[in-house]
JSON list of N, CA and C in Angstrom, two decimals:
[
{"chain": "A", "resi": 24, "resn": "MET", "atom": "N", "xyz": [2.17, -45.07, 10.19]},
{"chain": "A", "resi": 24, "resn": "MET", "atom": "CA", "xyz": [2.25, -44.05, 9.13]},
{"chain": "A", "resi": 24, "resn": "MET", "atom": "C", "xyz": [0.99, -43.19, 9.14]},
{"chain": "A", "resi": 25, "resn": "THR", "atom": "N", "xyz": [-0.05, -43.69, 9.79]},
{"chain": "A", "resi": 25, "resn": "THR", "atom": "CA", "xyz": [-1.29, -42.91, 9.86]},
{"chain": "A", "resi": 25, "resn": "THR", "atom": "C", "xyz": [-1.14, -41.79, 10.87]},
{"chain": "A", "resi": 26, "resn": "VAL", "atom": "N", "xyz": [-0.08, -41.82, 11.67]},
{"chain": "A", "resi": 26, "resn": "VAL", "atom": "CA", "xyz": [0.12, -40.78, 12.69]},
{"chain": "A", "resi": 26, "resn": "VAL", "atom": "C", "xyz": [0.28, -39.42, 12.01]},
{"chain": "A", "resi": 27, "resn": "PRO", "atom": "N", "xyz": [1.18, -39.29, 11.02]},
{"chain": "A", "resi": 27, "resn": "PRO", "atom": "CA", "xyz": [1.36, -38.00, 10.33]},
{"chain": "A", "resi": 27, "resn": "PRO", "atom": "C", "xyz": [0.04, -37.51, 9.75]},
{"chain": "A", "resi": 28, "resn": "SER", "atom": "N", "xyz": [-0.78, -38.43, 9.25]},
{"chain": "A", "resi": 28, "resn": "SER", "atom": "CA", "xyz": [-2.06, -38.04, 8.66]},
{"chain": "A", "resi": 28, "resn": "SER", "atom": "C", "xyz": [-2.96, -37.43, 9.74]},
{"chain": "A", "resi": 29, "resn": "SER", "atom": "N", "xyz": [-3.04, -38.09, 10.89]},
{"chain": "A", "resi": 29, "resn": "SER", "atom": "CA", "xyz": [-3.90, -37.59, 11.97]},
{"chain": "A", "resi": 29, "resn": "SER", "atom": "C", "xyz": [-3.31, -36.31, 12.55]},
{"chain": "A", "resi": 30, "resn": "THR", "atom": "N", "xyz": [-1.99, -36.19, 12.52]},
{"chain": "A", "resi": 30, "resn": "THR", "atom": "CA", "xyz": [-1.34, -34.98, 13.06]},
{"chain": "A", "resi": 30, "resn": "THR", "atom": "C", "xyz": [-1.20, -33.94, 11.95]},
{"chain": "A", "resi": 31, "resn": "GLY", "atom": "N", "xyz": [-1.97, -34.10, 10.89]},
{"chain": "A", "resi": 31, "resn": "GLY", "atom": "CA", "xyz": [-1.92, -33.15, 9.77]},
{"chain": "A", "resi": 31, "resn": "GLY", "atom": "C", "xyz": [-2.17, -31.75, 10.27]},
{"chain": "A", "resi": 32, "resn": "THR", "atom": "N", "xyz": [-2.88, -31.62, 11.40]},
{"chain": "A", "resi": 32, "resn": "THR", "atom": "CA", "xyz": [-3.16, -30.29, 11.94]},
{"chain": "A", "resi": 32, "resn": "THR", "atom": "C", "xyz": [-1.90, -29.70, 12.57]},
{"chain": "A", "resi": 33, "resn": "ALA", "atom": "N", "xyz": [-0.98, -30.55, 13.02]},
{"chain": "A", "resi": 33, "resn": "ALA", "atom": "CA", "xyz": [0.26, -30.06, 13.64]},
{"chain": "A", "resi": 33, "resn": "ALA", "atom": "C", "xyz": [1.13, -29.36, 12.59]},
{"chain": "A", "resi": 34, "resn": "PRO", "atom": "N", "xyz": [1.36, -29.97, 11.42]},
{"chain": "A", "resi": 34, "resn": "PRO", "atom": "CA", "xyz": [2.16, -29.34, 10.37]},
{"chain": "A", "resi": 34, "resn": "PRO", "atom": "C", "xyz": [1.62, -27.97, 9.99]},
{"chain": "A", "resi": 35, "resn": "GLU", "atom": "N", "xyz": [0.32, -27.80, 10.03]},
{"chain": "A", "resi": 35, "resn": "GLU", "atom": "CA", "xyz": [-0.26, -26.50, 9.65]},
{"chain": "A", "resi": 35, "resn": "GLU", "atom": "C", "xyz": [0.29, -25.38, 10.53]},
{"chain": "A", "resi": 36, "resn": "PRO", "atom": "N", "xyz": [0.11, -25.49, 11.86]},
{"chain": "A", "resi": 36, "resn": "PRO", "atom": "CA", "xyz": [0.66, -24.46, 12.75]},
{"chain": "A", "resi": 36, "resn": "PRO", "atom": "C", "xyz": [2.17, -24.36, 12.61]},
{"chain": "A", "resi": 37, "resn": "SER", "atom": "N", "xyz": [2.82, -25.50, 12.33]},
{"chain": "A", "resi": 37, "resn": "SER", "atom": "CA", "xyz": [4.27, -25.48, 12.16]},
{"chain": "A", "resi": 37, "resn": "SER", "atom": "C", "xyz": [4.64, -24.59, 10.97]},
{"chain": "A", "resi": 38, "resn": "GLU", "atom": "N", "xyz": [3.86, -24.67, 9.91]},
{"chain": "A", "resi": 38, "resn": "GLU", "atom": "CA", "xyz": [4.14, -23.84, 8.74]},
{"chain": "A", "resi": 38, "resn": "GLU", "atom": "C", "xyz": [3.91, -22.37, 9.06]},
{"chain": "A", "resi": 39, "resn": "THR", "atom": "N", "xyz": [2.85, -22.10, 9.84]},
{"chain": "A", "resi": 39, "resn": "THR", "atom": "CA", "xyz": [2.57, -20.70, 10.19]},
{"chain": "A", "resi": 39, "resn": "THR", "atom": "C", "xyz": [3.70, -20.15, 11.05]},
{"chain": "A", "resi": 40, "resn": "ASP", "atom": "N", "xyz": [4.10, -20.92, 12.06]},
{"chain": "A", "resi": 40, "resn": "ASP", "atom": "CA", "xyz": [5.19, -20.48, 12.95]},
{"chain": "A", "resi": 40, "resn": "ASP", "atom": "C", "xyz": [6.14, -21.66, 13.18]},
{"chain": "A", "resi": 41, "resn": "PRO", "atom": "N", "xyz": [6.98, -21.99, 12.18]},
{"chain": "A", "resi": 41, "resn": "PRO", "atom": "CA", "xyz": [7.91, -23.12, 12.30]},
{"chain": "A", "resi": 41, "resn": "PRO", "atom": "C", "xyz": [8.80, -22.98, 13.52]},
{"chain": "A", "resi": 42, "resn": "LEU", "atom": "N", "xyz": [9.14, -21.78, 13.85]},
{"chain": "A", "resi": 42, "resn": "LEU", "atom": "CA", "xyz": [9.99, -21.55, 15.02]},
{"chain": "A", "resi": 42, "resn": "LEU", "atom": "C", "xyz": [9.14, -21.45, 16.28]},
{"chain": "A", "resi": 43, "resn": "GLY", "atom": "N", "xyz": [7.82, -21.46, 16.11]},
{"chain": "A", "resi": 43, "resn": "GLY", "atom": "CA", "xyz": [6.94, -21.35, 17.27]},
{"chain": "A", "resi": 43, "resn": "GLY", "atom": "C", "xyz": [7.20, -20.04, 18.00]},
{"chain": "A", "resi": 44, "resn": "VAL", "atom": "N", "xyz": [7.55, -19.00, 17.24]},
{"chain": "A", "resi": 44, "resn": "VAL", "atom": "CA", "xyz": [7.88, -17.71, 17.87]},
{"chain": "A", "resi": 44, "resn": "VAL", "atom": "C", "xyz": [6.69, -16.75, 17.74]},
{"chain": "A", "resi": 45, "resn": "GLU", "atom": "N", "xyz": [5.50, -17.32, 17.45]},
{"chain": "A", "resi": 45, "resn": "GLU", "atom": "CA", "xyz": [4.34, -16.44, 17.25]},
{"chain": "A", "resi": 45, "resn": "GLU", "atom": "C", "xyz": [4.05, -15.60, 18.50]},
{"chain": "A", "resi": 46, "resn": "PRO", "atom": "N", "xyz": [3.91, -16.23, 19.68]},
{"chain": "A", "resi": 46, "resn": "PRO", "atom": "CA", "xyz": [3.61, -15.47, 20.90]},
{"chain": "A", "resi": 46, "resn": "PRO", "atom": "C", "xyz": [4.68, -14.44, 21.22]},
{"chain": "A", "resi": 47, "resn": "GLU", "atom": "N", "xyz": [5.94, -14.79, 21.00]},
{"chain": "A", "resi": 47, "resn": "GLU", "atom": "CA", "xyz": [7.04, -13.86, 21.31]},
{"chain": "A", "resi": 47, "resn": "GLU", "atom": "C", "xyz": [6.95, -12.59, 20.45]},
{"chain": "A", "resi": 48, "resn": "PRO", "atom": "N", "xyz": [6.90, -12.75, 19.12]},
{"chain": "A", "resi": 48, "resn": "PRO", "atom": "CA", "xyz": [6.77, -11.57, 18.25]},
{"chain": "A", "resi": 48, "resn": "PRO", "atom": "C", "xyz": [5.54, -10.75, 18.58]},
{"chain": "A", "resi": 49, "resn": "ALA", "atom": "N", "xyz": [4.48, -11.43, 19.02]},
{"chain": "A", "resi": 49, "resn": "ALA", "atom": "CA", "xyz": [3.24, -10.71, 19.37]},
{"chain": "A", "resi": 49, "resn": "ALA", "atom": "C", "xyz": [3.57, -9.66, 20.44]},
{"chain": "A", "resi": 50, "resn": "ASP", "atom": "N", "xyz": [4.29, -10.07, 21.48]},
{"chain": "A", "resi": 50, "resn": "ASP", "atom": "CA", "xyz": [4.66, -9.12, 22.54]},
{"chain": "A", "resi": 50, "resn": "ASP", "atom": "C", "xyz": [5.56, -8.03, 21.96]},
{"chain": "A", "resi": 51, "resn": "GLU", "atom": "N", "xyz": [6.52, -8.46, 21.13]},
{"chain": "A", "resi": 51, "resn": "GLU", "atom": "CA", "xyz": [7.44, -7.48, 20.54]},
{"chain": "A", "resi": 51, "resn": "GLU", "atom": "C", "xyz": [6.66, -6.50, 19.66]},
{"chain": "A", "resi": 52, "resn": "THR", "atom": "N", "xyz": [5.71, -7.03, 18.90]},
{"chain": "A", "resi": 52, "resn": "THR", "atom": "CA", "xyz": [4.93, -6.16, 18.01]},
{"chain": "A", "resi": 52, "resn": "THR", "atom": "C", "xyz": [4.14, -5.16, 18.85]},
{"chain": "A", "resi": 53, "resn": "GLU", "atom": "N", "xyz": [3.59, -5.62, 19.97]},
{"chain": "A", "resi": 53, "resn": "GLU", "atom": "CA", "xyz": [2.81, -4.71, 20.82]},
{"chain": "A", "resi": 53, "resn": "GLU", "atom": "C", "xyz": [3.73, -3.59, 21.34]},
{"chain": "A", "resi": 54, "resn": "ALA", "atom": "N", "xyz": [4.89, -3.96, 21.84]},
{"chain": "A", "resi": 54, "resn": "ALA", "atom": "CA", "xyz": [5.83, -2.96, 22.36]},
{"chain": "A", "resi": 54, "resn": "ALA", "atom": "C", "xyz": [6.27, -2.05, 21.21]},
{"chain": "A", "resi": 55, "resn": "ALA", "atom": "N", "xyz": [6.55, -2.65, 20.06]},
{"chain": "A", "resi": 55, "resn": "ALA", "atom": "CA", "xyz": [6.98, -1.86, 18.90]},
{"chain": "A", "resi": 55, "resn": "ALA", "atom": "C", "xyz": [5.86, -0.90, 18.50]},
{"chain": "A", "resi": 56, "resn": "ARG", "atom": "N", "xyz": [4.62, -1.37, 18.54]},
{"chain": "A", "resi": 56, "resn": "ARG", "atom": "CA", "xyz": [3.49, -0.50, 18.18]},
{"chain": "A", "resi": 56, "resn": "ARG", "atom": "C", "xyz": [3.41, 0.65, 19.16]},
{"chain": "A", "resi": 57, "resn": "ASP", "atom": "N", "xyz": [3.58, 0.34, 20.45]},
{"chain": "A", "resi": 57, "resn": "ASP", "atom": "CA", "xyz": [3.53, 1.42, 21.45]},
{"chain": "A", "resi": 57, "resn": "ASP", "atom": "C", "xyz": [4.62, 2.44, 21.15]},
{"chain": "A", "resi": 58, "resn": "GLU", "atom": "N", "xyz": [5.84, 1.95, 20.90]},
{"chain": "A", "resi": 58, "resn": "GLU", "atom": "CA", "xyz": [6.95, 2.87, 20.61]},
{"chain": "A", "resi": 58, "resn": "GLU", "atom": "C", "xyz": [6.65, 3.64, 19.32]},
{"chain": "A", "resi": 59, "resn": "GLN", "atom": "N", "xyz": [6.17, 2.92, 18.30]},
{"chain": "A", "resi": 59, "resn": "GLN", "atom": "CA", "xyz": [5.85, 3.59, 17.03]},
{"chain": "A", "resi": 59, "resn": "GLN", "atom": "C", "xyz": [4.74, 4.62, 17.25]},
{"chain": "A", "resi": 60, "resn": "ASP", "atom": "N", "xyz": [3.74, 4.24, 18.04]},
{"chain": "A", "resi": 60, "resn": "ASP", "atom": "CA", "xyz": [2.64, 5.19, 18.31]},
{"chain": "A", "resi": 60, "resn": "ASP", "atom": "C", "xyz": [3.21, 6.44, 18.98]},
{"chain": "A", "resi": 61, "resn": "ARG", "atom": "N", "xyz": [4.09, 6.25, 19.95]},
{"chain": "A", "resi": 61, "resn": "ARG", "atom": "CA", "xyz": [4.68, 7.41, 20.64]},
{"chain": "A", "resi": 61, "resn": "ARG", "atom": "C", "xyz": [5.49, 8.23, 19.65]},
{"chain": "A", "resi": 62, "resn": "ARG", "atom": "N", "xyz": [6.32, 7.55, 18.86]},
{"chain": "A", "resi": 62, "resn": "ARG", "atom": "CA", "xyz": [7.13, 8.27, 17.88]},
{"chain": "A", "resi": 62, "resn": "ARG", "atom": "C", "xyz": [6.22, 8.97, 16.87]},
{"chain": "A", "resi": 63, "resn": "ASP", "atom": "N", "xyz": [5.22, 8.23, 16.38]},
{"chain": "A", "resi": 63, "resn": "ASP", "atom": "CA", "xyz": [4.29, 8.83, 15.40]},
{"chain": "A", "resi": 63, "resn": "ASP", "atom": "C", "xyz": [3.60, 10.02, 16.04]},
{"chain": "A", "resi": 64, "resn": "GLY", "atom": "N", "xyz": [3.17, 9.88, 17.29]},
{"chain": "A", "resi": 64, "resn": "GLY", "atom": "CA", "xyz": [2.49, 10.98, 17.98]},
{"chain": "A", "resi": 64, "resn": "GLY", "atom": "C", "xyz": [3.42, 12.18, 18.06]},
{"chain": "A", "resi": 65, "resn": "GLN", "atom": "N", "xyz": [4.67, 11.94, 18.46]},
{"chain": "A", "resi": 65, "resn": "GLN", "atom": "CA", "xyz": [5.62, 13.05, 18.56]},
{"chain": "A", "resi": 65, "resn": "GLN", "atom": "C", "xyz": [5.87, 13.64, 17.17]},
{"chain": "A", "resi": 66, "resn": "MET", "atom": "N", "xyz": [6.09, 12.76, 16.20]},
{"chain": "A", "resi": 66, "resn": "MET", "atom": "CA", "xyz": [6.35, 13.22, 14.83]},
{"chain": "A", "resi": 66, "resn": "MET", "atom": "C", "xyz": [5.15, 14.03, 14.34]},
{"chain": "A", "resi": 67, "resn": "ARG", "atom": "N", "xyz": [3.96, 13.52, 14.56]},
{"chain": "A", "resi": 67, "resn": "ARG", "atom": "CA", "xyz": [2.76, 14.24, 14.11]},
{"chain": "A", "resi": 67, "resn": "ARG", "atom": "C", "xyz": [2.67, 15.57, 14.83]},
{"chain": "A", "resi": 68, "resn": "ARG", "atom": "N", "xyz": [2.95, 15.57, 16.12]},
{"chain": "A", "resi": 68, "resn": "ARG", "atom": "CA", "xyz": [2.90, 16.83, 16.87]},
{"chain": "A", "resi": 68, "resn": "ARG", "atom": "C", "xyz": [3.92, 17.81, 16.29]},
{"chain": "A", "resi": 69, "resn": "ASP", "atom": "N", "xyz": [5.13, 17.31, 16.07]},
{"chain": "A", "resi": 69, "resn": "ASP", "atom": "CA", "xyz": [6.16, 18.18, 15.49]},
{"chain": "A", "resi": 69, "resn": "ASP", "atom": "C", "xyz": [5.72, 18.67, 14.11]},
{"chain": "A", "resi": 70, "resn": "ASP", "atom": "N", "xyz": [5.20, 17.72, 13.31]},
{"chain": "A", "resi": 70, "resn": "ASP", "atom": "CA", "xyz": [4.77, 18.10, 11.95]},
{"chain": "A", "resi": 70, "resn": "ASP", "atom": "C", "xyz": [3.60, 19.08, 12.02]},
{"chain": "A", "resi": 71, "resn": "SER", "atom": "N", "xyz": [2.70, 18.85, 12.98]},
{"chain": "A", "resi": 71, "resn": "SER", "atom": "CA", "xyz": [1.51, 19.71, 13.06]},
{"chain": "A", "resi": 71, "resn": "SER", "atom": "C", "xyz": [1.89, 21.06, 13.68]},
{"chain": "A", "resi": 72, "resn": "GLN", "atom": "N", "xyz": [2.92, 21.08, 14.50]},
{"chain": "A", "resi": 72, "resn": "GLN", "atom": "CA", "xyz": [3.31, 22.35, 15.15]},
{"chain": "A", "resi": 72, "resn": "GLN", "atom": "C", "xyz": [3.85, 23.35, 14.12]},
{"chain": "A", "resi": 73, "resn": "PRO", "atom": "N", "xyz": [4.81, 22.95, 13.28]},
{"chain": "A", "resi": 73, "resn": "PRO", "atom": "CA", "xyz": [5.36, 23.88, 12.29]},
{"chain": "A", "resi": 73, "resn": "PRO", "atom": "C", "xyz": [4.26, 24.56, 11.47]},
{"chain": "A", "resi": 74, "resn": "PRO", "atom": "N", "xyz": [3.31, 23.78, 10.89]},
{"chain": "A", "resi": 74, "resn": "PRO", "atom": "CA", "xyz": [2.23, 24.41, 10.12]},
{"chain": "A", "resi": 74, "resn": "PRO", "atom": "C", "xyz": [1.45, 25.40, 10.98]},
{"chain": "A", "resi": 75, "resn": "ILE", "atom": "N", "xyz": [1.16, 25.00, 12.23]},
{"chain": "A", "resi": 75, "resn": "ILE", "atom": "CA", "xyz": [0.41, 25.90, 13.12]},
{"chain": "A", "resi": 75, "resn": "ILE", "atom": "C", "xyz": [1.21, 27.19, 13.32]},
{"chain": "A", "resi": 76, "resn": "VAL", "atom": "N", "xyz": [2.53, 27.02, 13.55]},
{"chain": "A", "resi": 76, "resn": "VAL", "atom": "CA", "xyz": [3.38, 28.20, 13.74]},
{"chain": "A", "resi": 76, "resn": "VAL", "atom": "C", "xyz": [3.35, 29.05, 12.46]},
{"chain": "A", "resi": 77, "resn": "GLY", "atom": "N", "xyz": [3.36, 28.36, 11.30]},
{"chain": "A", "resi": 77, "resn": "GLY", "atom": "CA", "xyz": [3.31, 29.10, 10.03]},
{"chain": "A", "resi": 77, "resn": "GLY", "atom": "C", "xyz": [2.01, 29.89, 9.96]},
{"chain": "A", "resi": 78, "resn": "ASP", "atom": "N", "xyz": [0.91, 29.27, 10.38]},
{"chain": "A", "resi": 78, "resn": "ASP", "atom": "CA", "xyz": [-0.37, 29.98, 10.36]},
{"chain": "A", "resi": 78, "resn": "ASP", "atom": "C", "xyz": [-0.31, 31.17, 11.32]},
{"chain": "A", "resi": 79, "resn": "GLY", "atom": "N", "xyz": [0.39, 30.96, 12.46]},
{"chain": "A", "resi": 79, "resn": "GLY", "atom": "CA", "xyz": [0.49, 32.03, 13.46]},
{"chain": "A", "resi": 79, "resn": "GLY", "atom": "C", "xyz": [1.64, 32.97, 13.11]},
{"chain": "A", "resi": 80, "resn": "GLY", "atom": "N", "xyz": [2.16, 32.88, 11.92]},
{"chain": "A", "resi": 80, "resn": "GLY", "atom": "CA", "xyz": [3.26, 33.74, 11.47]},
{"chain": "A", "resi": 80, "resn": "GLY", "atom": "C", "xyz": [2.98, 35.20, 11.81]},
{"chain": "A", "resi": 81, "resn": "PRO", "atom": "N", "xyz": [1.82, 35.69, 11.45]},
{"chain": "A", "resi": 81, "resn": "PRO", "atom": "CA", "xyz": [1.48, 37.10, 11.73]},
{"chain": "A", "resi": 81, "resn": "PRO", "atom": "C", "xyz": [1.64, 37.42, 13.21]},
{"chain": "A", "resi": 82, "resn": "GLU", "atom": "N", "xyz": [1.34, 36.44, 14.08]},
{"chain": "A", "resi": 82, "resn": "GLU", "atom": "CA", "xyz": [1.47, 36.68, 15.52]},
{"chain": "A", "resi": 82, "resn": "GLU", "atom": "C", "xyz": [2.91, 37.04, 15.86]},
{"chain": "A", "resi": 83, "resn": "SER", "atom": "N", "xyz": [3.86, 36.24, 15.31]},
{"chain": "A", "resi": 83, "resn": "SER", "atom": "CA", "xyz": [5.27, 36.50, 15.59]},
{"chain": "A", "resi": 83, "resn": "SER", "atom": "C", "xyz": [5.71, 37.66, 14.70]}
]
């Protein structure tokens, strides 16, 4: 019965990642961040372009 006590450190990580899917989501999060960064970059560019065009209104 002292085994569970000594393995008390095992339950801790189990609670953090009971499915042990921590490393997997990490990769997914990285890819998702890359995709989000690209989308955010495009969105920001699109958002920043309209205002710039508005400023250049007199040009057109």
